[in-house]
Coordinates of N, CA and C in Angstrom, one line a residue:
X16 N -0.2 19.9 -4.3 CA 0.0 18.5 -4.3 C 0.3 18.0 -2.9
X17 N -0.4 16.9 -2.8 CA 0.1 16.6 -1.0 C 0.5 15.0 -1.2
X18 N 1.5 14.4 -0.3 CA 2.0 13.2 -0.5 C 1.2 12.3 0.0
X19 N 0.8 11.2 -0.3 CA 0.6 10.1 -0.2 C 0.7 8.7 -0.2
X20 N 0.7 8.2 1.1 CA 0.8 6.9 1.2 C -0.2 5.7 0.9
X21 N 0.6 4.8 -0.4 CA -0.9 3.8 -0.6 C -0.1 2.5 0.0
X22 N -1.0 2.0 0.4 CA -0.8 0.1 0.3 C -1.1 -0.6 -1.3
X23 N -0.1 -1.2 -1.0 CA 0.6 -2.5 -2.5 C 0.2 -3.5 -1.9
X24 N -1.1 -4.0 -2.6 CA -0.4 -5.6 -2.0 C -1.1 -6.7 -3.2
X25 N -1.1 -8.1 -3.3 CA -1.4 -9.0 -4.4 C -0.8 -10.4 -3.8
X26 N -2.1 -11.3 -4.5 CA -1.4 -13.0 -4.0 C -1.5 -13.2 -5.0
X27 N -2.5 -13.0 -6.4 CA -2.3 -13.9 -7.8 C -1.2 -13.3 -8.7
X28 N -0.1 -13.9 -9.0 CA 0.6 -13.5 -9.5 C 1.2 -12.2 -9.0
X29 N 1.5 -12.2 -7.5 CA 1.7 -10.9 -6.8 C 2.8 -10.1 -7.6
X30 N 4.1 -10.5 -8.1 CA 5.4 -9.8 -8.6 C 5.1 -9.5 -9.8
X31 N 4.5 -10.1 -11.0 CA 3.8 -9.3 -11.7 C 3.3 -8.5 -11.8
X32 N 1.6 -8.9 -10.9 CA 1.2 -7.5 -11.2 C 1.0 -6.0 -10.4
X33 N 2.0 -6.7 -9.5 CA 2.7 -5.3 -8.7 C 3.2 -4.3 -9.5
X34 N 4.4 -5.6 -10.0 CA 5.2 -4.3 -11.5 C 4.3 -3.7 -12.1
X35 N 3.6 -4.4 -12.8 CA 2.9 -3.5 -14.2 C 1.4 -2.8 -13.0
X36 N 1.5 -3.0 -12.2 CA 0.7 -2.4 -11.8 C 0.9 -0.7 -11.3
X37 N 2.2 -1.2 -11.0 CA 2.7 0.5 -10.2 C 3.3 1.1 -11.7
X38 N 3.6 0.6 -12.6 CA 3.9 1.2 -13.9 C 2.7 2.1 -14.5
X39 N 1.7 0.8 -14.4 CA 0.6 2.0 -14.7 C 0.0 3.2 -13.8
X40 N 0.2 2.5 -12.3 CA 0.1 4.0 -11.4 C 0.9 5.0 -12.1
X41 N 2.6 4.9 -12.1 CA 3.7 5.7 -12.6 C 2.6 6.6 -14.0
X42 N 2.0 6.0 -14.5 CA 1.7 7.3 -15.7 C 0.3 7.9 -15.0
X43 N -0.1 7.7 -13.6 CA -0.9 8.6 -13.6 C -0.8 9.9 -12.4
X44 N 0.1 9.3 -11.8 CA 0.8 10.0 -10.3 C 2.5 10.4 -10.5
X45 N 3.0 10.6 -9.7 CA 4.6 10.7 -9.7 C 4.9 9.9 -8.1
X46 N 5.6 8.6 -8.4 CA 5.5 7.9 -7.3 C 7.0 8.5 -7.0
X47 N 7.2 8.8 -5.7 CA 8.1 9.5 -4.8 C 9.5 8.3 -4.4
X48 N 8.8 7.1 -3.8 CA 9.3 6.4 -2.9 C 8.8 5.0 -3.2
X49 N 9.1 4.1 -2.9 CA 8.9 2.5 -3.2 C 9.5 2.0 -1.8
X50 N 8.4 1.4 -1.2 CA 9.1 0.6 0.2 C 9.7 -0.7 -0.1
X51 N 10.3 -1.3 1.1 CA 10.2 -2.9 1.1 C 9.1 -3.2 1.0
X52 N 8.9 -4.9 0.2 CA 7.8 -5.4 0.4 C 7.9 -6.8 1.0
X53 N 7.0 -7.3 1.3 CA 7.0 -8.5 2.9 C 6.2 -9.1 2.3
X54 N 6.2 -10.6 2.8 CA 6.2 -11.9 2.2 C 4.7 -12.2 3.5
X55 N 3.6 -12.1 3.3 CA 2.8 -11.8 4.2 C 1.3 -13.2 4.2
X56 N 1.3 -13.6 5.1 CA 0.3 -15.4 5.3 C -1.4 -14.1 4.8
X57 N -1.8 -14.7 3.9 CA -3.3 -14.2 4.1 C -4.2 -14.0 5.5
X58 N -4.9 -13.2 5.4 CA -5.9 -12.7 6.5 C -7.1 -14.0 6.5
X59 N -7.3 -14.8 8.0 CA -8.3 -15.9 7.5 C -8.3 -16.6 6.4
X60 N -7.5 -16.7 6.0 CA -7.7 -17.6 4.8 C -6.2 -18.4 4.3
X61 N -6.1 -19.6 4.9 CA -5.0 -20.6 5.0 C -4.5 -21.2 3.7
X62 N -5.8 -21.5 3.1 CA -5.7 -21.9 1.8 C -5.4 -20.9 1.0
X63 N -5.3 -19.7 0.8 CA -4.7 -19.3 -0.5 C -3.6 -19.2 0.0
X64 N -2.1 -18.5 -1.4 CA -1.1 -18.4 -1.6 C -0.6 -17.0 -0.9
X65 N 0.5 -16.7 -0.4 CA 0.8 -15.5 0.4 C 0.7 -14.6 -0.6
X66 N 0.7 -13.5 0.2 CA 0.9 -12.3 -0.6 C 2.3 -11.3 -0.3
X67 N 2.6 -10.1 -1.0 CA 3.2 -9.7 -1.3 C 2.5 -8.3 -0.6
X68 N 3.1 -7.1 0.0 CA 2.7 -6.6 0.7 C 3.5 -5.4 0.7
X69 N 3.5 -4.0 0.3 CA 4.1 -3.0 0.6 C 3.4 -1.4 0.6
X70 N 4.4 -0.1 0.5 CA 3.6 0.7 0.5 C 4.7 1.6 -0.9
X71 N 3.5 2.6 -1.1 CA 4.7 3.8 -2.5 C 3.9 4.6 -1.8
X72 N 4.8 6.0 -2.0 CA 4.6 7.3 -1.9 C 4.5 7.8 -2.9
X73 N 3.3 8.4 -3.3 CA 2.9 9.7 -4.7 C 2.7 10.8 -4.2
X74 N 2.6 11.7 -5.5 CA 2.1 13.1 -5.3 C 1.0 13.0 -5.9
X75 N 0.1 13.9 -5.2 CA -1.9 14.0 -5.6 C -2.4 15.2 -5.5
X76 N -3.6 15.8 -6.4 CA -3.6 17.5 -5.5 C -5.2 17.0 -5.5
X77 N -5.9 15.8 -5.9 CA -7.5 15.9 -5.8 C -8.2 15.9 -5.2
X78 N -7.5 15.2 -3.8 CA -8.1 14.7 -2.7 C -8.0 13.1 -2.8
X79 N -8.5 12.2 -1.5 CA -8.7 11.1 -1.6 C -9.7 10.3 -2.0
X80 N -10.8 10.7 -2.5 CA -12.1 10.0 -3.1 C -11.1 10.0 -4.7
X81 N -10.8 10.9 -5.2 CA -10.2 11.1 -6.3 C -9.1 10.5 -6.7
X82 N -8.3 10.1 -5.8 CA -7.0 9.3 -5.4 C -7.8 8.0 -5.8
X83 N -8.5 7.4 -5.2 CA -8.7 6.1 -4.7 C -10.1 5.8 -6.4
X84 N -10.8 6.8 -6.6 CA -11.6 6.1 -7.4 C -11.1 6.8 -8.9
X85 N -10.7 7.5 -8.9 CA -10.6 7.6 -10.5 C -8.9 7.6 -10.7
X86 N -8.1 7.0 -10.2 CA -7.0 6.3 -10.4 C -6.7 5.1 -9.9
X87 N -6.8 4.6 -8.7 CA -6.3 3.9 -8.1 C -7.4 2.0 -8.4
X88 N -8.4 2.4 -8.6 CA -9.2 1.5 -8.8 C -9.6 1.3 -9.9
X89 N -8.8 1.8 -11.5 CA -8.8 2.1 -12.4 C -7.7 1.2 -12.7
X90 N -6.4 1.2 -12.2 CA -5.6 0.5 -12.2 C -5.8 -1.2 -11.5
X91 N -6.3 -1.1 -10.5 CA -6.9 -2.8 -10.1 C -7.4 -3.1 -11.4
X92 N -8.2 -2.6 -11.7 CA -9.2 -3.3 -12.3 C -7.9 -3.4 -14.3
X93 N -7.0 -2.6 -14.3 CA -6.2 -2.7 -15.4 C -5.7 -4.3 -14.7
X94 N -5.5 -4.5 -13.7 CA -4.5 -5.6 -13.7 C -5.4 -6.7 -13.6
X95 N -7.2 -6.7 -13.6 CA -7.7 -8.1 -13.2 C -8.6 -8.4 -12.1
X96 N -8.3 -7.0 -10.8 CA -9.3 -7.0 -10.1 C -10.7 -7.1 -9.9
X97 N -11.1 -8.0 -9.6 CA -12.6 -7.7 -9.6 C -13.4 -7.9 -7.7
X98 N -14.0 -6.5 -7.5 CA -13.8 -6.5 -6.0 C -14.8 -7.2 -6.1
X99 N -15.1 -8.0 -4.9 CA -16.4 -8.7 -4.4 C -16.9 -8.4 -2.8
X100 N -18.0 -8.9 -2.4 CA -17.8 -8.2 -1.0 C -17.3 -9.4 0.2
X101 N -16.7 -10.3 -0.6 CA -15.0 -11.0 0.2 C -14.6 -9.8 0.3
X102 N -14.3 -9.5 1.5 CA -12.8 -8.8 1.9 C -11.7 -9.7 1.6
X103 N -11.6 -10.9 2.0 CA -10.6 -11.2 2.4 C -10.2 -12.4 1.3
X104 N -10.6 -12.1 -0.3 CA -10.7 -13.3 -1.4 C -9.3 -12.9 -1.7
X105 N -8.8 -14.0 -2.7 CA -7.4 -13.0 -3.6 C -7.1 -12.0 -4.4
X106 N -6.3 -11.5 -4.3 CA -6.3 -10.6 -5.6 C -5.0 -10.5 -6.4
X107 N -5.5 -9.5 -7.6 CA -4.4 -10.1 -8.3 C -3.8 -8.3 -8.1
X108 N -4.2 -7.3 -7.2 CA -3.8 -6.0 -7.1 C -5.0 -5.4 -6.2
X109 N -4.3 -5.0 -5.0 CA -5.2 -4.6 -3.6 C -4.2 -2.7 -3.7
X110 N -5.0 -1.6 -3.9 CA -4.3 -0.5 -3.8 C -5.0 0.6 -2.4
X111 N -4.9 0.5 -1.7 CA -5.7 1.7 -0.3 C -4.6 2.9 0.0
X112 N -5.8 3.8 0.1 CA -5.0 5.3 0.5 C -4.9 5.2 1.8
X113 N -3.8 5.0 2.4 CA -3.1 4.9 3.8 C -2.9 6.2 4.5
X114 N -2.4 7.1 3.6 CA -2.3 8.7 4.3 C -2.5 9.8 3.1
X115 N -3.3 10.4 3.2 CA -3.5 11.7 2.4 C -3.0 12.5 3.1
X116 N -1.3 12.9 2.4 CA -1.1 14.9 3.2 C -1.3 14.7 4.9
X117 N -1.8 15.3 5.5 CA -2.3 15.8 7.1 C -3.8 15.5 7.1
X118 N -4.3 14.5 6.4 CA -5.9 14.8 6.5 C -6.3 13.7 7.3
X119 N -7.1 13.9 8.4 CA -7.7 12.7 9.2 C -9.1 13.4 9.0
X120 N -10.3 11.8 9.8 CA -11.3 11.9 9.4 C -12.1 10.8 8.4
X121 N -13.3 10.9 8.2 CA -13.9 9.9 7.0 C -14.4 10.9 6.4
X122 N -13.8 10.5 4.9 CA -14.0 11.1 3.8 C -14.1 10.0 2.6
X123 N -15.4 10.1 2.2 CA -16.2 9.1 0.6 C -15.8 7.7 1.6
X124 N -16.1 7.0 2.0 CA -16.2 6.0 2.5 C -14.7 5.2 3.0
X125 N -13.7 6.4 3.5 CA -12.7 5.7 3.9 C -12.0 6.6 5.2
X126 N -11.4 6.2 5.7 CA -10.8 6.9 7.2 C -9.4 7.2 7.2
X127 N -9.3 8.3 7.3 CA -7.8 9.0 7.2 C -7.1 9.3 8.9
X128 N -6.2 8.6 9.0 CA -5.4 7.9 8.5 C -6.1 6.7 8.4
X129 N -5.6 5.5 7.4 CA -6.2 3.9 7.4 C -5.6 3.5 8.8
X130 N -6.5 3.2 9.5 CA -6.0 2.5 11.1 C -4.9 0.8 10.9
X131 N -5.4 0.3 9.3 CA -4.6 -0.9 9.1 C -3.3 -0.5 9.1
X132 N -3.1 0.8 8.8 CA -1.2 1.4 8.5 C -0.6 0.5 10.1
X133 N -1.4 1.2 11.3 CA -0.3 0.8 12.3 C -1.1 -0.7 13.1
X134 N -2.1 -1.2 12.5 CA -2.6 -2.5 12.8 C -2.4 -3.8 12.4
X135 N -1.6 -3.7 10.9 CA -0.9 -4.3 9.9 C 0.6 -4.2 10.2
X136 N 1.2 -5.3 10.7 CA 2.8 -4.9 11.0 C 3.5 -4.8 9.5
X137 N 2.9 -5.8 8.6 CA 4.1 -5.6 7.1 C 3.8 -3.9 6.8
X138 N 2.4 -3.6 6.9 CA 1.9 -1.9 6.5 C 3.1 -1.1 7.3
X139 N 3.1 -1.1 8.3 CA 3.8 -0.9 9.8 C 5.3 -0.4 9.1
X140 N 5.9 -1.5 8.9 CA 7.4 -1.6 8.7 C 7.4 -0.9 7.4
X141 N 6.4 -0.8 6.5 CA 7.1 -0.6 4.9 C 7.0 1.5 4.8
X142 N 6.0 1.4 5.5 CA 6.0 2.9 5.9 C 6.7 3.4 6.7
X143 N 6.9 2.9 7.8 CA 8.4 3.1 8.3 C 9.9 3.1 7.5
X144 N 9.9 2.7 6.7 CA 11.2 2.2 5.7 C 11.4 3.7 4.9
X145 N 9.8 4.2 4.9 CA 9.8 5.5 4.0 C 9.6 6.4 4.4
X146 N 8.9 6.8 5.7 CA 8.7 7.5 6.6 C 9.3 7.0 7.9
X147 N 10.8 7.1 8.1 CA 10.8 6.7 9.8 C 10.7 7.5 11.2
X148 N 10.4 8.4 10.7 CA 9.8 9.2 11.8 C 8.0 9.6 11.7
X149 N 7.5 9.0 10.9 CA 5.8 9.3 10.6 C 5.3 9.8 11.9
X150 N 4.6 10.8 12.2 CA 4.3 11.0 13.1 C 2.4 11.0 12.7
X151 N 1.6 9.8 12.9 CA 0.6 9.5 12.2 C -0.7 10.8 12.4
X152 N -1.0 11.4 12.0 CA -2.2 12.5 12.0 C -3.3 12.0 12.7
X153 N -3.3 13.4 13.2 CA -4.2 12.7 14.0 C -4.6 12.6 15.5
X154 N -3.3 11.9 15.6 CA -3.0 11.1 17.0 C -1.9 11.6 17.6
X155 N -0.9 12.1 17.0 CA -0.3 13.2 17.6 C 1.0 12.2 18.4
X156 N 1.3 10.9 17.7 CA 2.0 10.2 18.3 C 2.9 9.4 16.9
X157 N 4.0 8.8 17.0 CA 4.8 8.2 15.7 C 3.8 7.0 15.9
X158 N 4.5 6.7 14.4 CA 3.8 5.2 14.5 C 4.3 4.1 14.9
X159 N 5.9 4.4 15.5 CA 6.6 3.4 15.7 C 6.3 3.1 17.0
X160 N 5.1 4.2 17.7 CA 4.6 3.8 18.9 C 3.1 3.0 19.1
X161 N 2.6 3.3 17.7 CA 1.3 2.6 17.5 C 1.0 1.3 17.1
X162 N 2.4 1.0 16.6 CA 2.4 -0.6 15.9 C 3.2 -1.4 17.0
X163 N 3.1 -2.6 16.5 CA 3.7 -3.3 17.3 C 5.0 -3.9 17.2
X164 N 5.8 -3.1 17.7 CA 7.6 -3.1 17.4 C 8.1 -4.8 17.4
X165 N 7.5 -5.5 17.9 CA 8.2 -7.2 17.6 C 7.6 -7.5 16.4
X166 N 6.1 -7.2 16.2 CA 5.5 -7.8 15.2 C 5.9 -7.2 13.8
X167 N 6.6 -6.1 13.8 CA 7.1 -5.3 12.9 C 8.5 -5.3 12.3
X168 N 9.1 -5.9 13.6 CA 10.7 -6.9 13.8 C 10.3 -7.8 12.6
X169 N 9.5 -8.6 12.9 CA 9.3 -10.1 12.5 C 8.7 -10.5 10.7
X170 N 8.4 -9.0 10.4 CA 8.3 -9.0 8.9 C 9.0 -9.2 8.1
X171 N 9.2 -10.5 7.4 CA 9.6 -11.4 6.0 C 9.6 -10.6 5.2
X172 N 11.0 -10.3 4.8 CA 11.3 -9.4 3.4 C 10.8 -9.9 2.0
X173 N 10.6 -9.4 1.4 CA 11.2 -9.9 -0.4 C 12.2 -9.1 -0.9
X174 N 13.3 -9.4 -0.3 CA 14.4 -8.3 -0.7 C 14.7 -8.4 -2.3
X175 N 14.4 -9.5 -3.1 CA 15.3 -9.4 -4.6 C 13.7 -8.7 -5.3
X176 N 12.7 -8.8 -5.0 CA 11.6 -8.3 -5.5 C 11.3 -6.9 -5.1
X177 N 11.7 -6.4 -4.0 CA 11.9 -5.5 -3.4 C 13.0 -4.6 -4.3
X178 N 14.4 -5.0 -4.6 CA 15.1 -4.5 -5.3 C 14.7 -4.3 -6.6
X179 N 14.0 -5.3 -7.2 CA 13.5 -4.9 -8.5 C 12.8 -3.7 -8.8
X180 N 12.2 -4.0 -7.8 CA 11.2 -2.1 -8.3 C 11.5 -1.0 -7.8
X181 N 12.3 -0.9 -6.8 CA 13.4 0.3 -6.7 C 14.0 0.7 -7.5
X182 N 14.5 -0.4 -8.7 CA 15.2 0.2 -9.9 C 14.5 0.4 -10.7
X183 N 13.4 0.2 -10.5 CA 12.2 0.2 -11.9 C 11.6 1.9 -11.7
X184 N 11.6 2.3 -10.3 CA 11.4 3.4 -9.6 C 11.8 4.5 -9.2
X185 N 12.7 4.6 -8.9 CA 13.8 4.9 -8.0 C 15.4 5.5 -8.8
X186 N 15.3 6.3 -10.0 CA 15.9 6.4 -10.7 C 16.7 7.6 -10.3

């Protein structure tokens, strides 16, 4: 089993289907860790509603193609998802493998580590909250050197939504 880090995030009915979202992860993984989650302005796109933005820690032993398509996109699509090739549309449950174990590289169409972990300040801070010494693979450096320490300062909590699923989790 090796640990990994996913990104949480959702603007349609974000605190909903976060919950029942990581619920249903919960019966297919053993989530380790629940970060803060950050109150985050959409990417290019003004007009939609913010989103809700964090990271959890599971245990996995399949690898990350395995991680990401026959759980993880199993669950989007449980809460509503429907991908389009908008990157940047709403969703009602966005899930990405951020760190698999020690594994860098592109493997099934995704890049280990996700470069958005330390490009994303809310990504930034929430994995920091879980990992604060991450020393990102790879690169042979923390990430509290790769992100940007003001921009990572400046991340908007959801502390009472935040608290919710720590208890929901976190037992």
């Amino acid at each position: 089993m090796e640990r990994c880090l996913i990104g949480v995030g959702a603007n349609i009915d974000p605190e909903e289907n976060i919950a029942e979202g990581l619920l249903l992860l919960a019966r297919r993984v053993r989530i380790l860790a629940v970060s803060p989650f950050y109150v985050t302005a959409p990417i290019g796109r003004p007009e939609q509603p913010d989103y809700l933005n964090g990271v959890v820690v599971v245990e996995h032993g399949g690898g990350p193609a395995a991680l990401r398509d026959d759980i993880l996109r199993p669950v989007e699509a449980a809460r509503g998802r429907a991908r389009t090739a908008d990157a940047y549309a709403a969703r009602t449950l966005d899930l990405d493998v951020l760190l698999y174990g020690d594994r860098t590289g592109h493997e099934a169409g995704m890049t280990l580590p996700d470069p958005h972990l330390w490009e994303r300040p809310f990504l930034a801070a929430a994995a920091l909250a879980v990992f604060p010494g991450l020393v990102v693979p790879g690169t042979g450096r923390p990430l509290r050197e790769l992100a940007d320490p003001a921009a990572v300062a400046a991340c908007r909590g959801a502390d009472a939504f935040t608290e919710r699923l720590r208890e929901m989790f976190e037992r």
